[in-house]
mmCIF file of C-alpha atoms and ligand atoms in Angstrom:
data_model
loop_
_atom_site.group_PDB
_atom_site.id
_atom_site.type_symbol
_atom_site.label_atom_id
_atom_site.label_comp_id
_atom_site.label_asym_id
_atom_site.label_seq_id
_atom_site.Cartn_x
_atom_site.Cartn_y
_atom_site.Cartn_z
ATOM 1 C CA UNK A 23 83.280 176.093 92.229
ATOM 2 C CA UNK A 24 81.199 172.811 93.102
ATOM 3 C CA UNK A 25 78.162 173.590 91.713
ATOM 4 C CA UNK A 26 80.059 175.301 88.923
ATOM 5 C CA UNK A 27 82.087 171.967 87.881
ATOM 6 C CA UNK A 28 79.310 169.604 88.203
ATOM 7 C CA UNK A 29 76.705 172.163 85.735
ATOM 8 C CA UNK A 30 79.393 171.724 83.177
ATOM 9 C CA UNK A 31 79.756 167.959 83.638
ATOM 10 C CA UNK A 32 75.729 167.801 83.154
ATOM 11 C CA UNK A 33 75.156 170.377 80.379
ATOM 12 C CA UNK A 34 76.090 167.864 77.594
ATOM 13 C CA UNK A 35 72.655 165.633 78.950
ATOM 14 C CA UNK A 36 70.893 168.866 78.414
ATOM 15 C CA UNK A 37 69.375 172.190 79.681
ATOM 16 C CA UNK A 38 66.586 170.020 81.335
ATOM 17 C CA UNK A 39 69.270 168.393 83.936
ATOM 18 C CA UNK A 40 70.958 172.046 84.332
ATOM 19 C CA UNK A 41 67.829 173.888 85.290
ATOM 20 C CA UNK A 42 66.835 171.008 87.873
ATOM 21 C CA UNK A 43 70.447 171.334 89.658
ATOM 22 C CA UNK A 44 69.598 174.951 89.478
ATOM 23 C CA UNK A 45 66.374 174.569 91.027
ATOM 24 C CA UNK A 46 68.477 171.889 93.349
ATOM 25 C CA UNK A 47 70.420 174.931 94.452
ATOM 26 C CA UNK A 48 68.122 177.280 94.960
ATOM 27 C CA UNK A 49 65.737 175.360 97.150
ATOM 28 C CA UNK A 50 69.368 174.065 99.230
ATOM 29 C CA UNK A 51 69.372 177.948 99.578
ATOM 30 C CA UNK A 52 65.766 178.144 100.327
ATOM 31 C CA UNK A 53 66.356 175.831 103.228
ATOM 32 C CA UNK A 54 69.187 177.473 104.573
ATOM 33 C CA UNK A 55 67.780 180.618 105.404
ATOM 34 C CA UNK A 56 64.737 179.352 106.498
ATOM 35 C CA UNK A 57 66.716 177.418 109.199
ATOM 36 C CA UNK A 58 68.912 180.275 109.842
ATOM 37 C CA UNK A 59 65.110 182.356 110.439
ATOM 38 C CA UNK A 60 64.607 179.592 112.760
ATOM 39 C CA UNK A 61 67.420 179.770 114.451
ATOM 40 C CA UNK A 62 66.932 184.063 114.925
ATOM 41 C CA UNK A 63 64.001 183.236 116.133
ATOM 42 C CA UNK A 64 63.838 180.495 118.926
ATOM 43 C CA UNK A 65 67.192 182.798 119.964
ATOM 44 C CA UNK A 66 64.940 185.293 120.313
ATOM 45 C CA UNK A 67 62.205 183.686 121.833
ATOM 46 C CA UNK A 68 64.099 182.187 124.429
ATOM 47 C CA UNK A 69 66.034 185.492 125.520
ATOM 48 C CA UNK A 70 62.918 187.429 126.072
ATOM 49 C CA UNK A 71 62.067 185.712 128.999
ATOM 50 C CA UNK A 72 65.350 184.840 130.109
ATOM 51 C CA UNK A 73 65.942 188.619 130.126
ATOM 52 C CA UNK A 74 62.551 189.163 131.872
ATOM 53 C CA UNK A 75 63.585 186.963 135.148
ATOM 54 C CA UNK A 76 67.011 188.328 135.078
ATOM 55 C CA UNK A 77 65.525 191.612 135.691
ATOM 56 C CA UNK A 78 63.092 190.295 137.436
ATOM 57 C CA UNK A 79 65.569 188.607 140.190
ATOM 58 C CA UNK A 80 67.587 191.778 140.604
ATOM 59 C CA UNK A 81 63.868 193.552 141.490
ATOM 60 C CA UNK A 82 63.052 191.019 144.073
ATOM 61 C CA UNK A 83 66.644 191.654 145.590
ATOM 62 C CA UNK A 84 65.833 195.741 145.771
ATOM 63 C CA UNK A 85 62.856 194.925 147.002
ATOM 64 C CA UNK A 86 63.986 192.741 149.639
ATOM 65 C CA UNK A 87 62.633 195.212 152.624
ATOM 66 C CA UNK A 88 58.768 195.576 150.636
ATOM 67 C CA UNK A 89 57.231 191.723 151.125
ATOM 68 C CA UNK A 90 54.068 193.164 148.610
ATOM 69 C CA UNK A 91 56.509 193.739 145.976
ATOM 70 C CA UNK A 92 58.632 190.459 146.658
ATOM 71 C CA UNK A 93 55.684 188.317 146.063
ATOM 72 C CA UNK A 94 54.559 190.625 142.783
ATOM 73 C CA UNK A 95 57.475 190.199 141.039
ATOM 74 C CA UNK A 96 58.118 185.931 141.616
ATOM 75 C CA UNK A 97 54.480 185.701 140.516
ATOM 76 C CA UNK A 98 55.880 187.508 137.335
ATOM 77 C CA UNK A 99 58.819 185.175 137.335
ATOM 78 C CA UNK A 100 56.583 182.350 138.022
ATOM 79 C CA UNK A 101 54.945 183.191 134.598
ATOM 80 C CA UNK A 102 58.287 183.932 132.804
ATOM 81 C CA UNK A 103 59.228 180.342 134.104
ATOM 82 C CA UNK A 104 56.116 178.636 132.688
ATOM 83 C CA UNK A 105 56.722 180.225 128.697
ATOM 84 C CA UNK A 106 60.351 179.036 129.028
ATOM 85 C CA UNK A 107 59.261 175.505 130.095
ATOM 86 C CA UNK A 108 56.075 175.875 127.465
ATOM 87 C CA UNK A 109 58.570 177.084 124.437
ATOM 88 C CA UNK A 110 61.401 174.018 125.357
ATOM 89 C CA UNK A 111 58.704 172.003 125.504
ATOM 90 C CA UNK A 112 57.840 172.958 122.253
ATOM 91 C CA UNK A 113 60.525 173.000 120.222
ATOM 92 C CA UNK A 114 60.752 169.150 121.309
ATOM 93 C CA UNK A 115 57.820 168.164 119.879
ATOM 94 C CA UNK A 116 58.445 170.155 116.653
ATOM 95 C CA UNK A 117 61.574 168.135 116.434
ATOM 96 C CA UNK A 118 59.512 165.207 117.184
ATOM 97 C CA UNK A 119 57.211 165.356 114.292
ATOM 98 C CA UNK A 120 59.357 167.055 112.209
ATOM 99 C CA UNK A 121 61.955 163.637 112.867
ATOM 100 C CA UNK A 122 60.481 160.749 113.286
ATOM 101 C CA UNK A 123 57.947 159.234 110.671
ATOM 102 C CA UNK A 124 54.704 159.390 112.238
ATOM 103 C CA UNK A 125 53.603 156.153 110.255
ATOM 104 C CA UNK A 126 56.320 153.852 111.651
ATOM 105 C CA UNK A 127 54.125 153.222 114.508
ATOM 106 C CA UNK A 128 50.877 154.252 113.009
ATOM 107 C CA UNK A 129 47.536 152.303 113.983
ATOM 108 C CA UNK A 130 43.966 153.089 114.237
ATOM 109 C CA UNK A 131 43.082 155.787 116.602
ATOM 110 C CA UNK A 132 39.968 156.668 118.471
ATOM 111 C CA UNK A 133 38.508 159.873 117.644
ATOM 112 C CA UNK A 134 36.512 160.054 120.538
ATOM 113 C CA UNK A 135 39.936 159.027 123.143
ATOM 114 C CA UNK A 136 41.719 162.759 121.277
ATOM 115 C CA UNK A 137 39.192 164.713 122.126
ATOM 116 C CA UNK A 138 38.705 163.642 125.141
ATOM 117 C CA UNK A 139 42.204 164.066 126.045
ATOM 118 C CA UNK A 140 42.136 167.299 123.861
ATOM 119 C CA UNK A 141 39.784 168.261 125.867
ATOM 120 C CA UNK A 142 40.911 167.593 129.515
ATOM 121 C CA UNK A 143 43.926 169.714 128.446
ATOM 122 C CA UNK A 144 42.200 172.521 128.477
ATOM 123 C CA UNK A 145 39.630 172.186 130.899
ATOM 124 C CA UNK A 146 41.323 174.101 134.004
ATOM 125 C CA UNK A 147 41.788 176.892 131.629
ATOM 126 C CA UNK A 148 38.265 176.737 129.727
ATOM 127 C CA UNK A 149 37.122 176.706 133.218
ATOM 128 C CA UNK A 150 38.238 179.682 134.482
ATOM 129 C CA UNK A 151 37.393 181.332 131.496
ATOM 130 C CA UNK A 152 33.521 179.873 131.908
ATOM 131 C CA UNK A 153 34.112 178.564 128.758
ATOM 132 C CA UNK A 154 31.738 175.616 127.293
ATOM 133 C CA UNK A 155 33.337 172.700 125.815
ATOM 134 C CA UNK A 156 30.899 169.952 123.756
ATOM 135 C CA UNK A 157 31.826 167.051 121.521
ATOM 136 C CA UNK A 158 29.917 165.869 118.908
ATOM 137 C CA UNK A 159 29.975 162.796 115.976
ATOM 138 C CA UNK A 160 33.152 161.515 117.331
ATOM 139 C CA UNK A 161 31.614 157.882 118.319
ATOM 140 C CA UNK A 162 32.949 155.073 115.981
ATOM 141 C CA UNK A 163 35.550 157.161 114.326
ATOM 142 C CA UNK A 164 38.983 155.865 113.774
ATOM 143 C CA UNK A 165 42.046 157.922 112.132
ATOM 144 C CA UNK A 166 45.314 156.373 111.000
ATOM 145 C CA UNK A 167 48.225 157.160 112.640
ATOM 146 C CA UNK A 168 50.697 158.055 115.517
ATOM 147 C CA UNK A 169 48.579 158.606 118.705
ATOM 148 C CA UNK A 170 51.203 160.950 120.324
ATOM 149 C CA UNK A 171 51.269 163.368 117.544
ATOM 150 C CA UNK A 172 47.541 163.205 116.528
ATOM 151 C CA UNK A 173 46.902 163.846 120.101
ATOM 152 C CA UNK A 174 49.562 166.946 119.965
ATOM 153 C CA UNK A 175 47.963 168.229 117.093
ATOM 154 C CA UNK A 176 44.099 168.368 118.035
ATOM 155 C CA UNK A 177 45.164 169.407 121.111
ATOM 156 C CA UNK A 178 46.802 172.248 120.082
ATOM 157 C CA UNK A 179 43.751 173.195 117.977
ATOM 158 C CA UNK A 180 41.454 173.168 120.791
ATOM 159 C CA UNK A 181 44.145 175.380 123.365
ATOM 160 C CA UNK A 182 44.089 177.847 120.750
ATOM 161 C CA UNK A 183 40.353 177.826 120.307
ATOM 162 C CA UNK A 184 40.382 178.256 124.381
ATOM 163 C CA UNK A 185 43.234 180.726 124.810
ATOM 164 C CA UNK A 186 41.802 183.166 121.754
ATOM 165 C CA UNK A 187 38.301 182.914 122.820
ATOM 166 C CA UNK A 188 36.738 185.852 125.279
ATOM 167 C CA UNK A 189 34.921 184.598 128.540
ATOM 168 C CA UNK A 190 31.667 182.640 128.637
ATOM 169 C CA UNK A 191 32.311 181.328 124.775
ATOM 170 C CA UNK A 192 31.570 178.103 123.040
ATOM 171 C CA UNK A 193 34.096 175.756 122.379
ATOM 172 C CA UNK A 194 33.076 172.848 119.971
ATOM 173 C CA UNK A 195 34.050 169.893 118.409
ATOM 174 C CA UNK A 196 32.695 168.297 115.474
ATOM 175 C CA UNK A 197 33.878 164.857 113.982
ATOM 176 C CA UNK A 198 32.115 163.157 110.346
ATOM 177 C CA UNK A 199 33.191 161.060 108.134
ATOM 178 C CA UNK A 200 33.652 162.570 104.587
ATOM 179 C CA UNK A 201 33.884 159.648 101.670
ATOM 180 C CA UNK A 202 36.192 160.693 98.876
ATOM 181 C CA UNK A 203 37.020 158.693 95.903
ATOM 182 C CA UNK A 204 40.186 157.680 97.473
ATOM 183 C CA UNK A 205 38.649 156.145 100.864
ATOM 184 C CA UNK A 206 37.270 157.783 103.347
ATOM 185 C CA UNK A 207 38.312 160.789 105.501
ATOM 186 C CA UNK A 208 37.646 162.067 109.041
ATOM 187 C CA UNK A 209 37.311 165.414 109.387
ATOM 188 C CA UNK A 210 37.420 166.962 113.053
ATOM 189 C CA UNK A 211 36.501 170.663 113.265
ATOM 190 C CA UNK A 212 37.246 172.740 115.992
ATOM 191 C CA UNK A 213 35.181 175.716 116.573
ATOM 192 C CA UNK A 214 34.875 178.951 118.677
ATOM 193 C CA UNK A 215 33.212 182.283 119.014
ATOM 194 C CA UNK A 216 36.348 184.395 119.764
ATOM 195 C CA UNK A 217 38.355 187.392 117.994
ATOM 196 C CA UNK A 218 38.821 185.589 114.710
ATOM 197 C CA UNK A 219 41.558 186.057 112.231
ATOM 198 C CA UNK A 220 41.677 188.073 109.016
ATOM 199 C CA UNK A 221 42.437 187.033 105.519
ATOM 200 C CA UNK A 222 45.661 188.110 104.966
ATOM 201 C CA UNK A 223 46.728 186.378 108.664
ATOM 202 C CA UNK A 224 45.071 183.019 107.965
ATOM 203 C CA UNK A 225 47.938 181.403 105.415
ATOM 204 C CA UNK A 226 50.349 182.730 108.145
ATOM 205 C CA UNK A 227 49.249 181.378 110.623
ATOM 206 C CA UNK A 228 50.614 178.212 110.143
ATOM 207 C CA UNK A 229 54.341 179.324 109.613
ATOM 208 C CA UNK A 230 56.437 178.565 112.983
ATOM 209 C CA UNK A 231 56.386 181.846 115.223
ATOM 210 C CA UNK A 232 54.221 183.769 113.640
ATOM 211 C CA UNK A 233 51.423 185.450 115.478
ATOM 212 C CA UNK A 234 48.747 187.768 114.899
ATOM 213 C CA UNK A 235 48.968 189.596 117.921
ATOM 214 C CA UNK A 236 52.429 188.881 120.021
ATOM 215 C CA UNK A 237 52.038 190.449 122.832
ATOM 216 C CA UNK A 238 48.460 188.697 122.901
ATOM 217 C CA UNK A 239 49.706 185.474 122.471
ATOM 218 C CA UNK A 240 52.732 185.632 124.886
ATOM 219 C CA UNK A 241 50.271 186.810 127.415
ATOM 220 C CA UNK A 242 48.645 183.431 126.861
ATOM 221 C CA UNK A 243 51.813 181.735 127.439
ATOM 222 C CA UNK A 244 51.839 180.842 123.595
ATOM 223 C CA UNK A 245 55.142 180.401 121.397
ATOM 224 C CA UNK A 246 53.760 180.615 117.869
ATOM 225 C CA UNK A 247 54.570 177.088 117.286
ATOM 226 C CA UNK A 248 51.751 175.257 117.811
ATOM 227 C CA UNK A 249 49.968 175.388 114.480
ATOM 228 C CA UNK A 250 53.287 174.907 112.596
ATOM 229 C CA UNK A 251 53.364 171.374 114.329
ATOM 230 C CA UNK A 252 49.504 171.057 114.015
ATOM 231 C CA UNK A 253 50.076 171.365 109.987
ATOM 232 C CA UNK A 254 52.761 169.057 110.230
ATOM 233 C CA UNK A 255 51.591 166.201 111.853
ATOM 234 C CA UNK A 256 48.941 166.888 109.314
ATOM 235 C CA UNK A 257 50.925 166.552 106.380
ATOM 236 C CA UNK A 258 52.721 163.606 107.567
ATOM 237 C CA UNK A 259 49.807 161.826 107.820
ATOM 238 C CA UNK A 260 48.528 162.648 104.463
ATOM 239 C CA UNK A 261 45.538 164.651 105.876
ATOM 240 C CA UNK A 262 45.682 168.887 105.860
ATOM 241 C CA UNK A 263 44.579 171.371 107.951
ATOM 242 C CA UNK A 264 42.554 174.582 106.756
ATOM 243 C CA UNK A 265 40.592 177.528 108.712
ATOM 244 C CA UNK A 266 37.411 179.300 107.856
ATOM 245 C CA UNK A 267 37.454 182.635 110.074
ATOM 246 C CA UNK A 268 35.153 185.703 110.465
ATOM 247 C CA UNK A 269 36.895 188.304 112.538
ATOM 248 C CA UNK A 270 35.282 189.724 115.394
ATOM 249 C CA UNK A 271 32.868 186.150 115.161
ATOM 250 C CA UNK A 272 35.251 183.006 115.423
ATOM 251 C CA UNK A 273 36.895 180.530 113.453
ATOM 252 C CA UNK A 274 36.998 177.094 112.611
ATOM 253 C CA UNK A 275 40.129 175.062 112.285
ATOM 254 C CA UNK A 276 39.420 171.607 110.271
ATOM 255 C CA UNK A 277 41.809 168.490 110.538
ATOM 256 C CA UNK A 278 41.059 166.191 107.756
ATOM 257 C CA UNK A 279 43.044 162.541 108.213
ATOM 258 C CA UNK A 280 42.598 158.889 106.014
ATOM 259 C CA UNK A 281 39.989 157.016 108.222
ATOM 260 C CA UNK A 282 41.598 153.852 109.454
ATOM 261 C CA UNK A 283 39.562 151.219 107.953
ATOM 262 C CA UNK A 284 40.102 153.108 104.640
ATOM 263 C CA UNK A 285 44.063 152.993 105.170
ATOM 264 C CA UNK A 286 43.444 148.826 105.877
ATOM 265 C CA UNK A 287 41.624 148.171 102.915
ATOM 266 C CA UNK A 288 43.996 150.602 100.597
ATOM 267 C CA UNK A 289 46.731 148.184 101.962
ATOM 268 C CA UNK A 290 45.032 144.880 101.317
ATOM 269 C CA UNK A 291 45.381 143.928 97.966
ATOM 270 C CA UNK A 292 49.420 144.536 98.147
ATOM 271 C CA UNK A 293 49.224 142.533 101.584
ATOM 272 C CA UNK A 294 47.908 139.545 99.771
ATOM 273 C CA UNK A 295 49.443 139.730 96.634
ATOM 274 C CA UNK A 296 51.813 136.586 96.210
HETATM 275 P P1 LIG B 4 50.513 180.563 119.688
HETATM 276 O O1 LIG B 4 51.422 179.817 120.593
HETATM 277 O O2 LIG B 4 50.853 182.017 119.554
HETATM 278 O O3 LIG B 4 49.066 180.317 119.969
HETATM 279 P P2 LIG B 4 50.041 179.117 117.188
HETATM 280 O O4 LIG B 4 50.988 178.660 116.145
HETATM 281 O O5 LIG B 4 49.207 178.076 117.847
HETATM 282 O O6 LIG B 4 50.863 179.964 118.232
HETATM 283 O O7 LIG B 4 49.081 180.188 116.527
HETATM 284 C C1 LIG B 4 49.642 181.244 115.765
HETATM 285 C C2 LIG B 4 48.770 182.482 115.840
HETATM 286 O O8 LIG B 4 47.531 182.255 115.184
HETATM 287 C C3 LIG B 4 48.385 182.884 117.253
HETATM 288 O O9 LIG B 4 49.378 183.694 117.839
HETATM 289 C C4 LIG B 4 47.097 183.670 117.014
HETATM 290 O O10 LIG B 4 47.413 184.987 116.628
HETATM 291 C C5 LIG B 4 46.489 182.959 115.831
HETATM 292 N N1 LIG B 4 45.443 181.970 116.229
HETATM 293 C C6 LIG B 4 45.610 180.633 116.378
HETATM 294 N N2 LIG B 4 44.458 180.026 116.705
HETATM 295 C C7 LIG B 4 43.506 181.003 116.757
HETATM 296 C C8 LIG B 4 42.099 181.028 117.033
HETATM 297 N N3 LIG B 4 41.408 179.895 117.321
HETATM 298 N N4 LIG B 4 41.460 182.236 116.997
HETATM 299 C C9 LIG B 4 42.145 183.366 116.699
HETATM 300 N N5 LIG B 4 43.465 183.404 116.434
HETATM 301 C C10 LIG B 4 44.153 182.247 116.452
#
């Protein structure tokens, strides 16, 4: 009735005005079911393993006379615990970046400091995995923006480079600074040797909960959500995020951000204009 009232109150301004109300409408729509998806979803994801440790709990109480089997199944609820805490976790920094404007408290950033803390995320799990880790080309590079969320985001890209990798891989990361007419950009590129991803997977990727392999990545403790915020904080930053994959081989996931010195001078002349 709305919609209907206010299309007639436009039309006289023209079809043009009509068709973007339209368009209005059908993105509003657009947005509602994606957040209704969204909503399925975490549901979902949260009463998997909510349902696993109830089930879980009543074992341990059967199995109160058989000490092997006690300590089995809270090892299993140990891990049930830890994707519960990992997907909460989570969904609070999605709101995070998806929320607050990354920029408010932007400022230059070390590239070296991310990846070292990128880095040390990982490392108990890279270790026990044998898995290398080298950094390379990050000295003197600066990228503009919120250090929490940059930080989230690289990090992310290098846990997933860990967790899809098979033992006694490579790991590496690879900073330069790529000059565009528009200033310059830093481009970090995280690389590793593990099962890939195929074509029609690597748009999808970055869609919140989706996953190649689910079963793979829950094993992994992982909630499909971490490249959704990666591309995000990308975005928000005016950078991107792309992959180059070869299944079986590896992949490579490239964050591209505005170098800071090139966000400074952008920013000057405005700065001193009278
Ligand atoms: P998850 O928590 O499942 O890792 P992400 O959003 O980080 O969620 O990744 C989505 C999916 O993309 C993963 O489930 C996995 O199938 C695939 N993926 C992400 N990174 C890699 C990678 N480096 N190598 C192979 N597959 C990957």
């Amino acid at each position: 009735g709305e919609a209907l009232a206010v299309s007639a109150r436009v039309a006289p301004l023209g079809s043009r005005l009509v068709l973007l109300l339209v368009e209005d409408l059908t993105e509003a729509r657009r947005i509602e079911a994606v957040r209704r998806d969204f909503v399925a979803n975490v549901s979902h994801e949260l009463k998997t393993p909510v349902g696993a440790l109830s089930l879980l709990s009543e074992a341990v109480t059967d199995a109160s006379e058989d000490p092997e089997a006690v300590t089995r199944f809270a090892g299993r609820m140990q891990i049930e615990a830890t994707r519960l805490t990992n997907l909460v976790q989570e969904l609070i920094d999605l709101s995070r970046v998806q929320n607050d404007d990354p920029l408010e408290d932007a400022e230059p950033v070390r590239v070296d400091e991310l990846v070292a803390e990128a880095i040390d995320r990982c490392r108990q799990q890279a270790g026990a995995k044998q898995i290398t880790m080298a950094a390379g080309g990050t000295a003197d590079l600066h990228v503009w923006g919120n250090r929490g969320q940059l930080a989230a985001a690289l990090g992310n890209l290098v846990e997933n480079a860990v967790n899809y990798s098979p033992a006694r891989t490579r790991v590496g990361i690879a900073g330069r600074r790529v000059p565009t007419p528009r200033g310059d950009l830093i481009e970090i590129a995280v690389t590793d040797q593990g099962i890939g991803i195929s074509e029609k997977d690597r748009d999808r990727v970055f869609e919140r909960f989706y996953r190649v392999d689910p079963a793979r990545s829950r094993a992994t403790g992982g909630t499909g959500l971490g490249l959704a915020i990666v591309k995000h904080v990308a975005a928000s930053h005016g950078g991107e995020v792309t992959v180059w994959s070869a299944e079986g081989q590896g992949s490579t996931f490239t964050l591209r951000l505005p170098e800071a010195g090139a966000v400074r001078d952008r920013a000057q002349p405005a700065d001193l204009a009278p």
